[in-house]
Amino acid sequence: MTENFAEIKNLNVTYQTKKNVFGELQNIYAVNNLSLEIKKGEILAIAGESGCGKSTLAKAIMKLIDAKSGEILINGENVLTLKSRTDLKNFYQKVQIIFQNPYSSLNPKMKIGKILAEPLEINTKLSKEEINKIVEEKILKVGLDKSCLNNYPHEFSGGQRQRIAIARSLILNPEFIIADEPVSALDVSIQAQIINLLKELKEDFNLTFLFISHDLSVIKYLADRIAVMYLGEIVEIGEKEEIFNTPKHPYTKALLSSVPELISTNKEKIKLKGELPSPENLPKGCKFHTRCPYVKEKCKTECPDNINFSKTHRCKCFLYYN
Ligand code: SF4
């Protein structure tokens, strides 16, 4: 059995907003009692519409925003309790993130060589020569030429900038990379190149990936397992084949139905109705009930628990209760 690299237990991430004109505040749940395990060496994809909490989850794991409660265990250590500089430094050597927009994630005033060297200068005691050697190795690894180290980010195309951002994410030899919609800002013609690069790097550096995307075609190509997220909760999780061949949750079926080439003619198709409700007005009971074609009275007031279909496949839906 493959060991878990990371375990997220009962994670809640909230933000505060004004409840009324008197300035009273209320907690809005962006991630809601979420539990998930990430196996060492796998690519776990998180699928779901924009606004369902995928990026909030990524930021909470990276400690870019505070979690309200729960645990995020990486190699058994709860990252939510890390406070000291040394602990945080060790954490950011192990865990890196690639963002959607490579331009805003690269300092426009720094040359690429400096952008790549800086994490090594801050986090290691390597000599200048040793740092230069690693920087050159990494830029070649992502398919760019050494000559680009003397240029600024604005001198590159979107695809090249994302390659540079990937090189930077690799510079400290991390074990785990969170890729948050890494190709959705790129031209379709470039997307496949970046996806193939990530796949290649995963093998070469023995990486574990959390891959966040709204694009099921990309997920189908890249992922080992898939977790489907809706309004801050994982509503279904399973091996890629389980999710694509035998989806259970009506929301998963609706997402698959929206990509005709992913769903065979004999599969049930569900048209997704309406907009994703705002987290400020979270529905009671099953959060999907306002859009679900199978909604029953019970769904409007009670939250379904996970039902297991195999050791790896589970979903939250009353349809499967006896
Ligand atoms: Fe639909 Fe009810 Fe299942 Fe929710 S629990 S997905 S509302 S059938």
mmCIF file of C-alpha atoms and ligand atoms in Angstrom:
data_model
loop_
_atom_site.group_PDB
_atom_site.id
_atom_site.type_symbol
_atom_site.label_atom_id
_atom_site.label_comp_id
_atom_site.label_asym_id
_atom_site.label_seq_id
_atom_site.Cartn_x
_atom_site.Cartn_y
_atom_site.Cartn_z
ATOM 1 C CA MET A 1 0.000 0.000 0.000
ATOM 2 C CA THR A 2 1.307 3.464 -0.942
ATOM 3 C CA GLU A 3 1.958 5.622 2.107
ATOM 4 C CA ASN A 4 0.226 8.977 2.490
ATOM 5 C CA PHE A 5 2.426 11.994 1.893
ATOM 6 C CA ALA A 6 -0.157 14.419 3.236
ATOM 7 C CA GLU A 7 -3.367 14.131 5.230
ATOM 8 C CA ILE A 8 -5.868 16.926 5.615
ATOM 9 C CA LYS A 9 -8.279 16.384 8.482
ATOM 10 C CA ASN A 10 -11.504 18.318 9.119
ATOM 11 C CA LEU A 11 -10.066 21.506 7.651
ATOM 12 C CA ASN A 12 -12.107 24.695 7.948
ATOM 13 C CA VAL A 13 -11.051 27.966 6.333
ATOM 14 C CA THR A 14 -13.244 30.994 6.898
ATOM 15 C CA TYR A 15 -13.208 34.645 6.086
ATOM 16 C CA GLN A 16 -15.224 37.391 7.679
ATOM 17 C CA THR A 17 -17.707 39.647 5.978
ATOM 18 C CA LYS A 18 -20.231 42.228 7.146
ATOM 19 C CA LYS A 19 -23.547 40.627 8.032
ATOM 20 C CA ASN A 20 -25.620 43.825 8.106
ATOM 21 C CA VAL A 21 -25.510 47.619 7.939
ATOM 22 C CA PHE A 22 -24.527 47.783 11.631
ATOM 23 C CA GLY A 23 -21.157 46.255 10.741
ATOM 24 C CA GLU A 24 -21.756 42.914 12.500
ATOM 25 C CA LEU A 25 -19.381 40.306 11.153
ATOM 26 C CA GLN A 26 -20.147 36.743 10.100
ATOM 27 C CA ASN A 27 -17.822 33.833 9.311
ATOM 28 C CA ILE A 28 -18.035 32.555 5.738
ATOM 29 C CA TYR A 29 -16.815 28.997 5.174
ATOM 30 C CA ALA A 30 -14.654 28.763 2.036
ATOM 31 C CA VAL A 31 -13.384 25.285 3.009
ATOM 32 C CA ASN A 32 -15.780 23.267 5.094
ATOM 33 C CA ASN A 33 -14.730 20.291 7.251
ATOM 34 C CA LEU A 34 -12.605 18.945 4.411
ATOM 35 C CA SER A 35 -10.663 15.691 4.776
ATOM 36 C CA LEU A 36 -8.359 14.293 2.118
ATOM 37 C CA GLU A 37 -5.258 12.176 1.791
ATOM 38 C CA ILE A 38 -2.501 12.625 -0.786
ATOM 39 C CA LYS A 39 -0.364 9.557 -1.523
ATOM 40 C CA LYS A 40 3.365 9.790 -1.984
ATOM 41 C CA GLY A 41 4.312 10.105 -5.658
ATOM 42 C CA GLU A 42 0.781 10.613 -6.999
ATOM 43 C CA ILE A 43 -0.934 13.430 -8.841
ATOM 44 C CA LEU A 44 -4.160 14.144 -7.000
ATOM 45 C CA ALA A 45 -6.380 16.513 -8.983
ATOM 46 C CA ILE A 46 -8.981 18.757 -7.407
ATOM 47 C CA ALA A 47 -11.838 19.402 -9.845
ATOM 48 C CA GLY A 48 -14.701 21.851 -9.541
ATOM 49 C CA GLU A 49 -16.113 25.125 -10.798
ATOM 50 C CA SER A 50 -14.438 28.479 -10.123
ATOM 51 C CA GLY A 51 -15.356 29.690 -6.662
ATOM 52 C CA CYS A 52 -15.756 26.231 -5.094
ATOM 53 C CA GLY A 53 -12.792 26.716 -2.731
ATOM 54 C CA LYS A 54 -9.978 24.975 -4.661
ATOM 55 C CA SER A 55 -7.546 27.883 -4.497
ATOM 56 C CA THR A 56 -8.420 28.619 -0.869
ATOM 57 C CA LEU A 57 -7.467 25.025 -0.050
ATOM 58 C CA ALA A 58 -4.137 25.483 -1.903
ATOM 59 C CA LYS A 59 -3.392 28.712 -0.041
ATOM 60 C CA ALA A 60 -4.258 27.125 3.319
ATOM 61 C CA ILE A 61 -1.847 24.231 2.670
ATOM 62 C CA MET A 62 0.857 26.755 1.710
ATOM 63 C CA LYS A 63 0.105 28.772 4.887
ATOM 64 C CA LEU A 64 -0.639 31.830 2.730
ATOM 65 C CA ILE A 65 -3.945 32.143 4.595
ATOM 66 C CA ASP A 66 -4.850 30.925 8.079
ATOM 67 C CA ALA A 67 -7.085 27.937 8.627
ATOM 68 C CA LYS A 68 -9.760 28.249 11.310
ATOM 69 C CA SER A 69 -9.442 24.647 12.490
ATOM 70 C CA GLY A 70 -8.401 21.166 11.444
ATOM 71 C CA GLU A 71 -5.040 19.621 10.601
ATOM 72 C CA ILE A 72 -2.775 19.545 7.553
ATOM 73 C CA LEU A 73 -0.233 16.788 8.121
ATOM 74 C CA ILE A 74 2.732 16.620 5.766
ATOM 75 C CA ASN A 75 5.027 13.682 6.471
ATOM 76 C CA GLY A 76 3.131 13.423 9.770
ATOM 77 C CA GLU A 77 3.805 17.031 10.873
ATOM 78 C CA ASN A 78 0.910 19.482 11.306
ATOM 79 C CA VAL A 79 1.892 22.467 9.167
ATOM 80 C CA LEU A 80 -0.770 24.654 10.799
ATOM 81 C CA THR A 81 1.265 24.694 14.012
ATOM 82 C CA LEU A 82 4.570 25.673 12.354
ATOM 83 C CA LYS A 83 5.633 29.071 13.633
ATOM 84 C CA SER A 84 9.414 29.349 14.017
ATOM 85 C CA ARG A 85 11.547 30.680 11.150
ATOM 86 C CA THR A 86 13.495 27.429 10.947
ATOM 87 C CA ASP A 87 10.331 25.314 10.765
ATOM 88 C CA LEU A 88 8.827 27.560 8.073
ATOM 89 C CA LYS A 89 12.074 27.547 6.102
ATOM 90 C CA ASN A 90 12.152 23.731 6.191
ATOM 91 C CA PHE A 91 8.489 23.610 5.176
ATOM 92 C CA TYR A 92 8.946 25.874 2.135
ATOM 93 C CA GLN A 93 11.907 23.774 1.010
ATOM 94 C CA LYS A 94 9.628 20.737 0.927
ATOM 95 C CA VAL A 95 6.452 22.342 -0.445
ATOM 96 C CA GLN A 96 6.131 24.740 -3.390
ATOM 97 C CA ILE A 97 3.303 26.253 -5.404
ATOM 98 C CA ILE A 98 2.874 27.172 -9.078
ATOM 99 C CA PHE A 99 0.224 29.840 -9.672
ATOM 100 C CA GLN A 100 -2.141 30.401 -12.574
ATOM 101 C CA ASN A 101 -0.586 33.668 -13.706
ATOM 102 C CA PRO A 102 3.174 33.293 -14.167
ATOM 103 C CA TYR A 103 3.634 37.010 -14.854
ATOM 104 C CA SER A 104 2.334 38.201 -11.506
ATOM 105 C CA SER A 105 4.297 35.485 -9.678
ATOM 106 C CA LEU A 106 7.683 36.632 -11.107
ATOM 107 C CA ASN A 107 9.269 39.866 -9.869
ATOM 108 C CA PRO A 108 9.308 42.111 -12.985
ATOM 109 C CA LYS A 109 12.373 44.025 -11.754
ATOM 110 C CA MET A 110 14.599 40.958 -11.411
ATOM 111 C CA LYS A 111 16.442 39.076 -14.129
ATOM 112 C CA ILE A 112 15.516 35.417 -14.411
ATOM 113 C CA GLY A 113 18.939 34.316 -13.115
ATOM 114 C CA LYS A 114 18.386 36.305 -9.905
ATOM 115 C CA ILE A 115 14.767 35.081 -9.527
ATOM 116 C CA LEU A 116 16.014 31.490 -9.621
ATOM 117 C CA ALA A 117 19.126 32.061 -7.489
ATOM 118 C CA GLU A 118 17.397 33.970 -4.675
ATOM 119 C CA PRO A 119 15.765 30.995 -2.878
ATOM 120 C CA LEU A 120 19.152 29.233 -2.833
ATOM 121 C CA GLU A 121 20.923 32.360 -1.531
ATOM 122 C CA ILE A 122 18.371 32.685 1.290
ATOM 123 C CA ASN A 123 17.960 29.040 2.229
ATOM 124 C CA THR A 124 21.375 27.448 1.674
ATOM 125 C CA LYS A 125 25.069 28.125 2.286
ATOM 126 C CA LEU A 126 26.053 27.165 -1.261
ATOM 127 C CA SER A 127 28.791 29.122 -3.065
ATOM 128 C CA LYS A 128 27.969 31.417 -5.993
ATOM 129 C CA GLU A 129 29.384 28.848 -8.424
ATOM 130 C CA GLU A 130 27.298 26.034 -6.939
ATOM 131 C CA ILE A 131 24.156 28.211 -7.095
ATOM 132 C CA ASN A 132 24.822 29.155 -10.725
ATOM 133 C CA LYS A 133 25.239 25.483 -11.608
ATOM 134 C CA ILE A 134 21.860 24.546 -10.046
ATOM 135 C CA VAL A 135 20.129 27.529 -11.717
ATOM 136 C CA GLU A 136 21.483 26.494 -15.137
ATOM 137 C CA GLU A 137 20.485 22.847 -14.585
ATOM 138 C CA LYS A 138 16.933 23.811 -13.644
ATOM 139 C CA ILE A 139 16.403 26.239 -16.527
ATOM 140 C CA LEU A 140 17.580 23.587 -18.993
ATOM 141 C CA LYS A 141 15.317 21.034 -17.316
ATOM 142 C CA VAL A 142 12.227 23.137 -18.083
ATOM 143 C CA GLY A 143 13.214 23.417 -21.741
ATOM 144 C CA LEU A 144 14.716 26.930 -21.812
ATOM 145 C CA ASP A 145 18.158 28.116 -22.806
ATOM 146 C CA LYS A 146 20.803 29.402 -20.368
ATOM 147 C CA SER A 147 20.861 32.720 -22.249
ATOM 148 C CA CYS A 148 17.423 33.592 -20.839
ATOM 149 C CA LEU A 149 18.921 34.013 -17.346
ATOM 150 C CA ASN A 150 20.010 37.538 -18.320
ATOM 151 C CA ASN A 151 16.515 38.643 -19.348
ATOM 152 C CA TYR A 152 13.532 40.072 -17.460
ATOM 153 C CA PRO A 153 10.107 38.328 -17.172
ATOM 154 C CA HIS A 154 8.384 40.733 -19.591
ATOM 155 C CA GLU A 155 10.706 39.572 -22.372
ATOM 156 C CA PHE A 156 9.072 36.111 -22.413
ATOM 157 C CA SER A 157 5.818 34.634 -23.679
ATOM 158 C CA GLY A 158 3.188 33.289 -21.245
ATOM 159 C CA GLY A 159 4.316 29.691 -21.799
ATOM 160 C CA GLN A 160 7.988 30.576 -21.251
ATOM 161 C CA ARG A 161 7.114 32.505 -18.082
ATOM 162 C CA GLN A 162 5.255 29.486 -16.748
ATOM 163 C CA ARG A 163 8.363 27.357 -17.482
ATOM 164 C CA ILE A 164 10.428 29.865 -15.459
ATOM 165 C CA ALA A 165 7.898 29.711 -12.596
ATOM 166 C CA ILE A 166 8.143 25.916 -12.691
ATOM 167 C CA ALA A 167 11.968 26.103 -12.637
ATOM 168 C CA ARG A 168 11.746 28.341 -9.572
ATOM 169 C CA SER A 169 9.372 25.928 -7.849
ATOM 170 C CA LEU A 170 11.970 23.173 -8.363
ATOM 171 C CA ILE A 171 15.014 25.121 -7.274
ATOM 172 C CA LEU A 172 15.053 23.905 -3.640
ATOM 173 C CA ASN A 173 14.317 20.298 -4.639
ATOM 174 C CA PRO A 174 10.818 20.130 -3.094
ATOM 175 C CA GLU A 175 8.944 16.871 -2.486
ATOM 176 C CA PHE A 176 5.469 18.299 -3.031
ATOM 177 C CA ILE A 177 4.147 20.805 -5.562
ATOM 178 C CA ILE A 178 0.728 22.435 -5.609
ATOM 179 C CA ALA A 179 -0.141 23.534 -9.153
ATOM 180 C CA ASP A 180 -3.102 25.943 -9.022
ATOM 181 C CA GLU A 181 -4.659 26.161 -12.514
ATOM 182 C CA PRO A 182 -1.131 26.249 -14.017
ATOM 183 C CA VAL A 183 -2.252 26.193 -17.658
ATOM 184 C CA SER A 184 -5.594 27.994 -17.642
ATOM 185 C CA ALA A 185 -4.027 31.393 -18.464
ATOM 186 C CA LEU A 186 -2.092 29.944 -21.427
ATOM 187 C CA ASP A 187 -2.968 29.506 -25.095
ATOM 188 C CA VAL A 188 -4.430 26.080 -25.835
ATOM 189 C CA SER A 189 -1.448 25.306 -28.102
ATOM 190 C CA ILE A 190 0.959 25.853 -25.166
ATOM 191 C CA GLN A 191 -1.112 24.062 -22.513
ATOM 192 C CA ALA A 192 -0.169 20.556 -23.701
ATOM 193 C CA GLN A 193 3.542 21.407 -23.605
ATOM 194 C CA ILE A 194 3.344 22.589 -19.990
ATOM 195 C CA ILE A 195 1.227 19.608 -18.941
ATOM 196 C CA ASN A 196 3.745 17.223 -20.517
ATOM 197 C CA LEU A 197 6.568 19.074 -18.805
ATOM 198 C CA LEU A 198 4.885 18.673 -15.385
ATOM 199 C CA LYS A 199 4.381 14.962 -16.045
ATOM 200 C CA GLU A 200 8.029 14.534 -17.004
ATOM 201 C CA LEU A 201 9.296 16.490 -13.974
ATOM 202 C CA LYS A 202 7.095 14.468 -11.640
ATOM 203 C CA GLU A 203 8.887 11.299 -12.773
ATOM 204 C CA ASP A 204 12.387 12.818 -12.886
ATOM 205 C CA PHE A 205 12.214 14.373 -9.403
ATOM 206 C CA ASN A 206 9.885 11.823 -7.769
ATOM 207 C CA LEU A 207 7.395 14.574 -6.907
ATOM 208 C CA THR A 208 3.954 14.440 -5.344
ATOM 209 C CA PHE A 209 1.443 16.825 -6.934
ATOM 210 C CA LEU A 210 -1.805 18.472 -5.919
ATOM 211 C CA PHE A 211 -3.132 19.638 -9.279
ATOM 212 C CA ILE A 212 -6.005 22.119 -9.205
ATOM 213 C CA SER A 213 -8.038 22.632 -12.362
ATOM 214 C CA HIS A 214 -11.532 23.299 -13.645
ATOM 215 C CA ASP A 215 -10.571 21.540 -16.922
ATOM 216 C CA LEU A 216 -11.519 17.860 -16.844
ATOM 217 C CA SER A 217 -9.701 17.076 -20.118
ATOM 218 C CA VAL A 218 -6.418 18.183 -18.562
ATOM 219 C CA ILE A 219 -7.226 16.300 -15.364
ATOM 220 C CA LYS A 220 -8.003 13.123 -17.314
ATOM 221 C CA TYR A 221 -4.612 13.260 -18.973
ATOM 222 C CA LEU A 222 -2.561 14.047 -15.877
ATOM 223 C CA ALA A 223 -4.185 12.785 -12.680
ATOM 224 C CA ASP A 224 -3.887 9.482 -10.818
ATOM 225 C CA ARG A 225 -6.803 10.258 -8.495
ATOM 226 C CA ILE A 226 -9.488 12.932 -8.552
ATOM 227 C CA ALA A 227 -11.303 14.760 -5.763
ATOM 228 C CA VAL A 228 -14.427 16.672 -6.801
ATOM 229 C CA MET A 229 -15.025 19.812 -4.739
ATOM 230 C CA TYR A 230 -18.282 21.700 -4.320
ATOM 231 C CA LEU A 231 -18.715 24.751 -2.070
ATOM 232 C CA GLY A 232 -15.744 23.927 0.133
ATOM 233 C CA GLU A 233 -16.399 20.170 0.479
ATOM 234 C CA ILE A 234 -15.061 17.088 -1.278
ATOM 235 C CA VAL A 235 -18.247 15.446 -2.576
ATOM 236 C CA GLU A 236 -16.562 12.542 -4.403
ATOM 237 C CA ILE A 237 -13.053 11.090 -4.563
ATOM 238 C CA GLY A 238 -11.627 8.115 -6.389
ATOM 239 C CA GLU A 239 -9.088 6.724 -8.808
ATOM 240 C CA LYS A 240 -9.235 8.489 -12.184
ATOM 241 C CA GLU A 241 -10.937 5.475 -13.818
ATOM 242 C CA GLU A 242 -13.564 5.318 -11.049
ATOM 243 C CA ILE A 243 -14.456 8.986 -11.460
ATOM 244 C CA PHE A 244 -14.564 8.915 -15.261
ATOM 245 C CA ASN A 245 -16.099 5.445 -15.748
ATOM 246 C CA THR A 246 -18.437 5.131 -12.762
ATOM 247 C CA PRO A 247 -19.111 8.620 -11.382
ATOM 248 C CA LYS A 248 -21.576 8.561 -8.476
ATOM 249 C CA HIS A 249 -22.307 12.070 -7.260
ATOM 250 C CA PRO A 250 -24.789 14.076 -9.387
ATOM 251 C CA TYR A 251 -22.349 17.014 -9.375
ATOM 252 C CA THR A 252 -19.524 14.844 -10.768
ATOM 253 C CA LYS A 253 -21.919 13.542 -13.433
ATOM 254 C CA ALA A 254 -22.905 17.115 -14.297
ATOM 255 C CA LEU A 255 -19.262 18.211 -14.611
ATOM 256 C CA LEU A 256 -18.514 15.246 -16.890
ATOM 257 C CA SER A 257 -21.664 15.895 -18.948
ATOM 258 C CA SER A 258 -20.412 19.406 -19.684
ATOM 259 C CA VAL A 259 -17.452 17.948 -21.636
ATOM 260 C CA PRO A 260 -19.082 15.825 -24.391
ATOM 261 C CA GLU A 261 -15.875 14.023 -25.404
ATOM 262 C CA LEU A 262 -15.453 12.724 -21.837
ATOM 263 C CA ILE A 263 -18.797 11.016 -21.460
ATOM 264 C CA SER A 264 -19.833 8.020 -23.551
ATOM 265 C CA THR A 265 -23.269 7.974 -25.213
ATOM 266 C CA ASN A 266 -24.680 5.328 -22.854
ATOM 267 C CA LYS A 267 -23.831 7.346 -19.695
ATOM 268 C CA GLU A 268 -26.383 9.384 -17.806
ATOM 269 C CA LYS A 269 -26.043 13.079 -18.643
ATOM 270 C CA ILE A 270 -26.943 15.834 -16.187
ATOM 271 C CA LYS A 271 -27.211 19.459 -17.184
ATOM 272 C CA LEU A 272 -25.840 21.723 -14.490
ATOM 273 C CA LYS A 273 -28.533 24.270 -13.647
ATOM 274 C CA GLY A 274 -28.049 27.733 -12.164
ATOM 275 C CA GLU A 275 -25.003 29.385 -10.692
ATOM 276 C CA LEU A 276 -22.776 28.215 -7.874
ATOM 277 C CA PRO A 277 -24.357 29.696 -4.711
ATOM 278 C CA SER A 278 -22.234 32.315 -2.977
ATOM 279 C CA PRO A 279 -20.376 31.047 0.126
ATOM 280 C CA GLU A 280 -22.172 33.873 1.954
ATOM 281 C CA ASN A 281 -25.479 32.083 1.355
ATOM 282 C CA LEU A 282 -24.453 28.454 1.767
ATOM 283 C CA PRO A 283 -27.456 26.140 1.326
ATOM 284 C CA LYS A 284 -28.407 24.062 4.366
ATOM 285 C CA GLY A 285 -28.260 20.248 4.143
ATOM 286 C CA CYS A 286 -26.526 18.915 1.038
ATOM 287 C CA LYS A 287 -24.913 22.001 -0.508
ATOM 288 C CA PHE A 288 -25.690 20.760 -4.018
ATOM 289 C CA HIS A 289 -29.436 20.487 -3.347
ATOM 290 C CA THR A 290 -30.321 23.818 -5.017
ATOM 291 C CA ARG A 291 -28.995 22.484 -8.354
ATOM 292 C CA CYS A 292 -29.528 18.735 -8.033
ATOM 293 C CA PRO A 293 -32.126 17.039 -10.290
ATOM 294 C CA TYR A 294 -32.586 14.236 -7.684
ATOM 295 C CA VAL A 295 -33.135 16.454 -4.647
ATOM 296 C CA LYS A 296 -35.377 14.984 -1.911
ATOM 297 C CA GLU A 297 -36.813 16.739 1.169
ATOM 298 C CA LYS A 298 -34.129 15.190 3.369
ATOM 299 C CA CYS A 299 -31.377 16.735 1.181
ATOM 300 C CA LYS A 300 -32.584 20.234 2.094
ATOM 301 C CA THR A 301 -31.972 19.865 5.813
ATOM 302 C CA GLU A 302 -29.452 17.035 6.380
ATOM 303 C CA CYS A 303 -25.850 16.639 5.221
ATOM 304 C CA PRO A 304 -24.996 13.244 3.693
ATOM 305 C CA ASP A 305 -21.945 11.356 5.002
ATOM 306 C CA ASN A 306 -19.476 9.534 2.812
ATOM 307 C CA ILE A 307 -20.588 6.250 1.257
ATOM 308 C CA ASN A 308 -17.769 3.911 0.150
ATOM 309 C CA PHE A 309 -18.020 2.166 -3.227
ATOM 310 C CA SER A 310 -14.531 0.664 -3.075
ATOM 311 C CA LYS A 311 -11.410 1.105 -0.954
ATOM 312 C CA THR A 312 -10.582 4.164 -3.052
ATOM 313 C CA HIS A 313 -13.947 5.526 -4.188
ATOM 314 C CA ARG A 314 -16.369 7.413 -1.948
ATOM 315 C CA CYS A 315 -19.031 10.100 -2.323
ATOM 316 C CA LYS A 316 -21.485 12.110 -0.240
ATOM 317 C CA CYS A 317 -25.029 11.636 -1.500
ATOM 318 C CA PHE A 318 -28.312 10.327 -0.063
ATOM 319 C CA LEU A 319 -29.102 8.525 -3.328
ATOM 320 C CA TYR A 320 -26.892 5.637 -2.207
ATOM 321 C CA TYR A 321 -28.330 5.283 1.316
ATOM 322 C CA ASN A 322 -30.385 2.140 1.860
HETATM 323 FE FE1 SF4 B 1 -28.669 15.515 -4.822
HETATM 324 FE FE2 SF4 B 1 -29.626 14.855 -2.423
HETATM 325 FE FE3 SF4 B 1 -27.487 13.598 -3.413
HETATM 326 FE FE4 SF4 B 1 -27.325 16.122 -2.599
HETATM 327 S S1 SF4 B 1 -27.753 14.322 -1.325
HETATM 328 S S2 SF4 B 1 -26.473 15.294 -4.449
HETATM 329 S S3 SF4 B 1 -29.309 16.923 -3.223
HETATM 330 S S4 SF4 B 1 -29.583 13.550 -4.236
#
